[in-house]
Structure formats: C-alpha cells, structure tokens
PDB file of C-alpha atoms in Angstrom:
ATOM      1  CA  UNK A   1     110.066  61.826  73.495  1.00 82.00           C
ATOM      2  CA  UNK A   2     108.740  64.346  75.739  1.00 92.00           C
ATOM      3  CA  UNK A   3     108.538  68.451  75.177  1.00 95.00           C
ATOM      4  CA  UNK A   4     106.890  71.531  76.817  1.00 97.00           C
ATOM      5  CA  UNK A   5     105.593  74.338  74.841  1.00 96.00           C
ATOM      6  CA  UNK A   6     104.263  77.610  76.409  1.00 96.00           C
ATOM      7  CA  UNK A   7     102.056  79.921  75.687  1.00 95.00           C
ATOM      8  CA  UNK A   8     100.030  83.139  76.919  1.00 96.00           C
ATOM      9  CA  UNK A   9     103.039  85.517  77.629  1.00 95.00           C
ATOM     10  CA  UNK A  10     103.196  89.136  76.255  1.00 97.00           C
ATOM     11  CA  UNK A  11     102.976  92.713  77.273  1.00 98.00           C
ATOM     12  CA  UNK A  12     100.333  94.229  80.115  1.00 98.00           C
ATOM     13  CA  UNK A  13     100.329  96.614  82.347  1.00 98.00           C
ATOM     14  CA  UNK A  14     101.149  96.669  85.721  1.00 98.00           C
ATOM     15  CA  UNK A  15      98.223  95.871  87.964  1.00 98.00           C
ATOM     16  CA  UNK A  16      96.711  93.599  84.658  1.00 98.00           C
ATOM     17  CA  UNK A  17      96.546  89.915  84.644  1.00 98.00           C
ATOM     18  CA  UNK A  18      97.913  87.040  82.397  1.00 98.00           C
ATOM     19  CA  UNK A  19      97.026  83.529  81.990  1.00 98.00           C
ATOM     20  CA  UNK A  20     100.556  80.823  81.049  1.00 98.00           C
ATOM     21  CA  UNK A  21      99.827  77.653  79.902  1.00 98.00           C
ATOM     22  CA  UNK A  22     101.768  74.684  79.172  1.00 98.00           C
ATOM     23  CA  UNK A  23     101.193  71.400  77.294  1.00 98.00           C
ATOM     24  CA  UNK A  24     103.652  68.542  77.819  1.00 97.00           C
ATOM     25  CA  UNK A  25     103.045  66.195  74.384  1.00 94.00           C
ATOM     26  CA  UNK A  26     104.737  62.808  73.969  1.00 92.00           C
ATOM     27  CA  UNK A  27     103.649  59.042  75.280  1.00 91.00           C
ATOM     28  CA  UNK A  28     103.673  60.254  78.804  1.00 92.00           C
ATOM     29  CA  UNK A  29     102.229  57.968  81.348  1.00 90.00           C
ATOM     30  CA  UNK A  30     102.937  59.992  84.515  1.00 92.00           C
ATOM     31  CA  UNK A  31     104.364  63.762  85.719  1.00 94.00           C
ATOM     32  CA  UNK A  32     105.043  64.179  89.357  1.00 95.00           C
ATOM     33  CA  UNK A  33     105.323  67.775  89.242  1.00 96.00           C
ATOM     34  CA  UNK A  34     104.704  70.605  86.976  1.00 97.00           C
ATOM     35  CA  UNK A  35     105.170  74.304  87.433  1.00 97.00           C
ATOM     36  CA  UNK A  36     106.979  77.296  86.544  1.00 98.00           C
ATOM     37  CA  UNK A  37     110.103  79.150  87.059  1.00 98.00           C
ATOM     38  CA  UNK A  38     111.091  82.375  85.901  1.00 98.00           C
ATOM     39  CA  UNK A  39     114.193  84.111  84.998  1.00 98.00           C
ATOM     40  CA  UNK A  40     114.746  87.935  84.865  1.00 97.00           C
ATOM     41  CA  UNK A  41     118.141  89.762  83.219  1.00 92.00           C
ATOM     42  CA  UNK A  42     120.658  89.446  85.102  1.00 95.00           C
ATOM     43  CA  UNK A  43     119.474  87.413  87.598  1.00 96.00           C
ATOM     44  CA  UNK A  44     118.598  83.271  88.471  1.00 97.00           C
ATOM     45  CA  UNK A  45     116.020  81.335  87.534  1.00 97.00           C
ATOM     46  CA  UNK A  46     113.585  80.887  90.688  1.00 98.00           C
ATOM     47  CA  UNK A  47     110.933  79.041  91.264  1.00 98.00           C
ATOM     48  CA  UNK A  48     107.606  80.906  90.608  1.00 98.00           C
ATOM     49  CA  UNK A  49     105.136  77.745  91.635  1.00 98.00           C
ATOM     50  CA  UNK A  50     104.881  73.984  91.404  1.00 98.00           C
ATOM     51  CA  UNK A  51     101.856  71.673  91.443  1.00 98.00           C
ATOM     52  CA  UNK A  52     102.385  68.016  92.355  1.00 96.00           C
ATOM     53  CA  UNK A  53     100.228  65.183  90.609  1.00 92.00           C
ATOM     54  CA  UNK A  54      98.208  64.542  94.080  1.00 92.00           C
ATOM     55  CA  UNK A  55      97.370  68.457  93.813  1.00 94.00           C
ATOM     56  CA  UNK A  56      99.729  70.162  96.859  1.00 97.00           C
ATOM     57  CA  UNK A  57     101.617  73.454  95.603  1.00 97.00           C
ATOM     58  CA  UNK A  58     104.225  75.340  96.049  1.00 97.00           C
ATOM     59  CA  UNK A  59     104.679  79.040  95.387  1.00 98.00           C
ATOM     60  CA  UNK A  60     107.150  81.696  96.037  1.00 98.00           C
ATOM     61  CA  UNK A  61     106.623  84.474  98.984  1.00 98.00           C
ATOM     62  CA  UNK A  62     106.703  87.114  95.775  1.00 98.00           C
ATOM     63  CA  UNK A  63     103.828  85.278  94.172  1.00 98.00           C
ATOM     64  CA  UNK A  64     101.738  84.356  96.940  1.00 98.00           C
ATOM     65  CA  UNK A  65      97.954  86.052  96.640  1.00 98.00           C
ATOM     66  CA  UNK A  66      98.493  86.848  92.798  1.00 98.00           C
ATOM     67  CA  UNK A  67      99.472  83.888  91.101  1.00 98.00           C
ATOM     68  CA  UNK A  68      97.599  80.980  90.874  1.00 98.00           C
ATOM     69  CA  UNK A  69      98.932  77.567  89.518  1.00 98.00           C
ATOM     70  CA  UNK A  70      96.716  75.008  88.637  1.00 98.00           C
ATOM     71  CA  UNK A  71      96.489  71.602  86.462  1.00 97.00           C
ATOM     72  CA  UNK A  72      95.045  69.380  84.360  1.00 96.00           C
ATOM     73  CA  UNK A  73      96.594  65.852  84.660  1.00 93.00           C
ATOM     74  CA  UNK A  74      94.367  63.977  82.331  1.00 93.00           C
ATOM     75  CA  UNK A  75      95.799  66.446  79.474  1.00 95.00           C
ATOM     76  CA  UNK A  76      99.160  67.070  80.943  1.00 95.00           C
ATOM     77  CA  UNK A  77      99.111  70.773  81.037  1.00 97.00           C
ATOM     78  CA  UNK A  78      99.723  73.056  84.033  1.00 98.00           C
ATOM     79  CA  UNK A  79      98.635  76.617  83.843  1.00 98.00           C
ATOM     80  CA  UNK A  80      99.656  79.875  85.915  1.00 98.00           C
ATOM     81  CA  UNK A  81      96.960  82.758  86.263  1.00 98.00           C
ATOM     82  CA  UNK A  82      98.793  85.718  87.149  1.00 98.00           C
ATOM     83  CA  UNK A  83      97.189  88.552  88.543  1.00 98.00           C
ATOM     84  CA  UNK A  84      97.946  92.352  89.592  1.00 98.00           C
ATOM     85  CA  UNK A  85     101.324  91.946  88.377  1.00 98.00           C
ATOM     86  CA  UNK A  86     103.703  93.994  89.244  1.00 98.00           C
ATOM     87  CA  UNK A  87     107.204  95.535  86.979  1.00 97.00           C
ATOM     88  CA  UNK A  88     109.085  93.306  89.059  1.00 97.00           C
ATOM     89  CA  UNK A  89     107.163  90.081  87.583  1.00 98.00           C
ATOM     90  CA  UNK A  90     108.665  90.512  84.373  1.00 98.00           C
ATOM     91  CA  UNK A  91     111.058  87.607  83.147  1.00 98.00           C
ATOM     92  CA  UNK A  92     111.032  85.039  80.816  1.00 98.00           C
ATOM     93  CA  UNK A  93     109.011  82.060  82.592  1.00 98.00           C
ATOM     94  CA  UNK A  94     109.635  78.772  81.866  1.00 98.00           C
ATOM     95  CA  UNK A  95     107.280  75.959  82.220  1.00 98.00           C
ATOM     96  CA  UNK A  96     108.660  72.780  84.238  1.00 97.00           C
ATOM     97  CA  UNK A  97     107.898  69.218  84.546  1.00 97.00           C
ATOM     98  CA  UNK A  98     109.513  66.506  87.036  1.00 94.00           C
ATOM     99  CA  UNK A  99     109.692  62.950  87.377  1.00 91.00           C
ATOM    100  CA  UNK A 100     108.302  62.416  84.223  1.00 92.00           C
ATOM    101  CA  UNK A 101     107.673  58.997  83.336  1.00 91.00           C
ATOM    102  CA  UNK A 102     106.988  58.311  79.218  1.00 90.00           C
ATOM    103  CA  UNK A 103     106.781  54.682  77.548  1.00 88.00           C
ATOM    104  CA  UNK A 104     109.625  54.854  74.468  1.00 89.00           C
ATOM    105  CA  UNK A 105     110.769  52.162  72.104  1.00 87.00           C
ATOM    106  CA  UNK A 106     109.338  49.112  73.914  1.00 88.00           C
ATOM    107  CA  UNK A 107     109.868  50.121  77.144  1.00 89.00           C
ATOM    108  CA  UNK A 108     109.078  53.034  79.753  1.00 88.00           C
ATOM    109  CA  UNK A 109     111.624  55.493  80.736  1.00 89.00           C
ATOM    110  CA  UNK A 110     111.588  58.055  83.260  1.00 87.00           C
ATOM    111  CA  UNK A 111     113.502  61.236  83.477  1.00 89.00           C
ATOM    112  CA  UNK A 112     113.927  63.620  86.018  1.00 88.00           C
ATOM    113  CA  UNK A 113     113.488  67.039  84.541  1.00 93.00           C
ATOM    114  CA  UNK A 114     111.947  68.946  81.220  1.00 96.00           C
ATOM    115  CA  UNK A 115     111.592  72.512  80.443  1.00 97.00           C
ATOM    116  CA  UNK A 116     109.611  74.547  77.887  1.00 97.00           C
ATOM    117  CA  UNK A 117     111.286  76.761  75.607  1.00 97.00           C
ATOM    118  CA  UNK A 118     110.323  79.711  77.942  1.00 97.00           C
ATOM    119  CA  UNK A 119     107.648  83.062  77.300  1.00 97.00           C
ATOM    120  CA  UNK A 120     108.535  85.986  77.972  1.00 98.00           C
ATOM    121  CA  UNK A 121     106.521  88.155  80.095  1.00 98.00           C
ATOM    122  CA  UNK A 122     106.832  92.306  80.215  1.00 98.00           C
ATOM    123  CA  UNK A 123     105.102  94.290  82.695  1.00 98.00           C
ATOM    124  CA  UNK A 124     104.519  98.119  82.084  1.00 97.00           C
ATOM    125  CA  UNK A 125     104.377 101.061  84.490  1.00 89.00           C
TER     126      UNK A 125
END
C-alpha cells in the first residue's frame, strides 16, 4: 500500500544544521498534508511542521526561524531543513502524511494517516 521512509538524521552539534527527508512510495494519487513530528524521552509527540498539497505550512513556535519544511508533490516527498539547532531539538522525528489517497486492488482508497518509521536526531553541546 502506502509507506514512509526517512532519512538524514544523525549526530551534530548544537548551532549545526540537518537536512530530513521523506519519500512516501506506493500507487499514491494524492497527499493532503505531509510533515513532521517529533518525539523526545519522556515526553509527546508534537508537531514540528506540516506542508499542505496547495503549499500553506504550519510550524511550531520552537521551530519557527530555524526549520524549514518544504515539498515536492510530483515525487511525494516532504523535506525539513533544520538549522542552528539547539540540545533541546533532539528527538526521534517522524515523518507524516494525511489524507492520503492511493488506488489498490481495482479501486482507490483513502486513509487518513501514515507515519515513517522515525530518525533519530541528537544534538551536542
């Protein structure tokens, strides 16, 4: 059906930048959103940013004049450019796609949520 891989987390230092990406693969004919959420020990997953199909965003107040989310809907792939990142960035991030709308065994089908398999992400002092 439909799946999200990530890639482009690892280790930098505080201040440093890293670029996310994910691919959403399967017979998709439509994604109304894609973004990315992030989850840090011990505490919820929160949004991080969206992107909708028509191009608005979303991003949290934490995020807002480092991160960058961005997308290409002809390849289904959203990416997230994160910039002088901070200790507190660090989380696993998890790559997110809504009202997603694939064409499966005849017919088309459309579900409401996917997620990726997460990244982790690990910002040094």
């Amino acid at each position: 059906q439909v799946q999200l891989v990530e890639s482009g987390g690892g280790l930098v230092q505080a201040g440093g930048s890293l670029r996310l990406s994910c691919v959403a693969s399967g017979s998709i004919f439509n994604i109304n959103a894609m973004g990315w959420y992030r989850q840090a020990p011990g505490k919820q997953r929160e949004l991080v940013a969206a992107i909708t199909s028509g191009g608005g965003t979303n991003y949290a107040d934490s995020v807002k004049g480092r991160f960058t989310v961005s997308r290409d809907t002809a390849k289904n792939t959203v990416y997230l450019q994160m910039s002088s990142l901070k200790r507190e960035d660090t989380a696993v991030y998890y790559c997110n796609a809504e009202g997603v709308l694939y064409y499966s065994g005849s017919s088309f089908h459309r579900d409401d949520a996917y997620w990726g398999q997460g990244t982790q992400v690990t910002v040094s002092s």
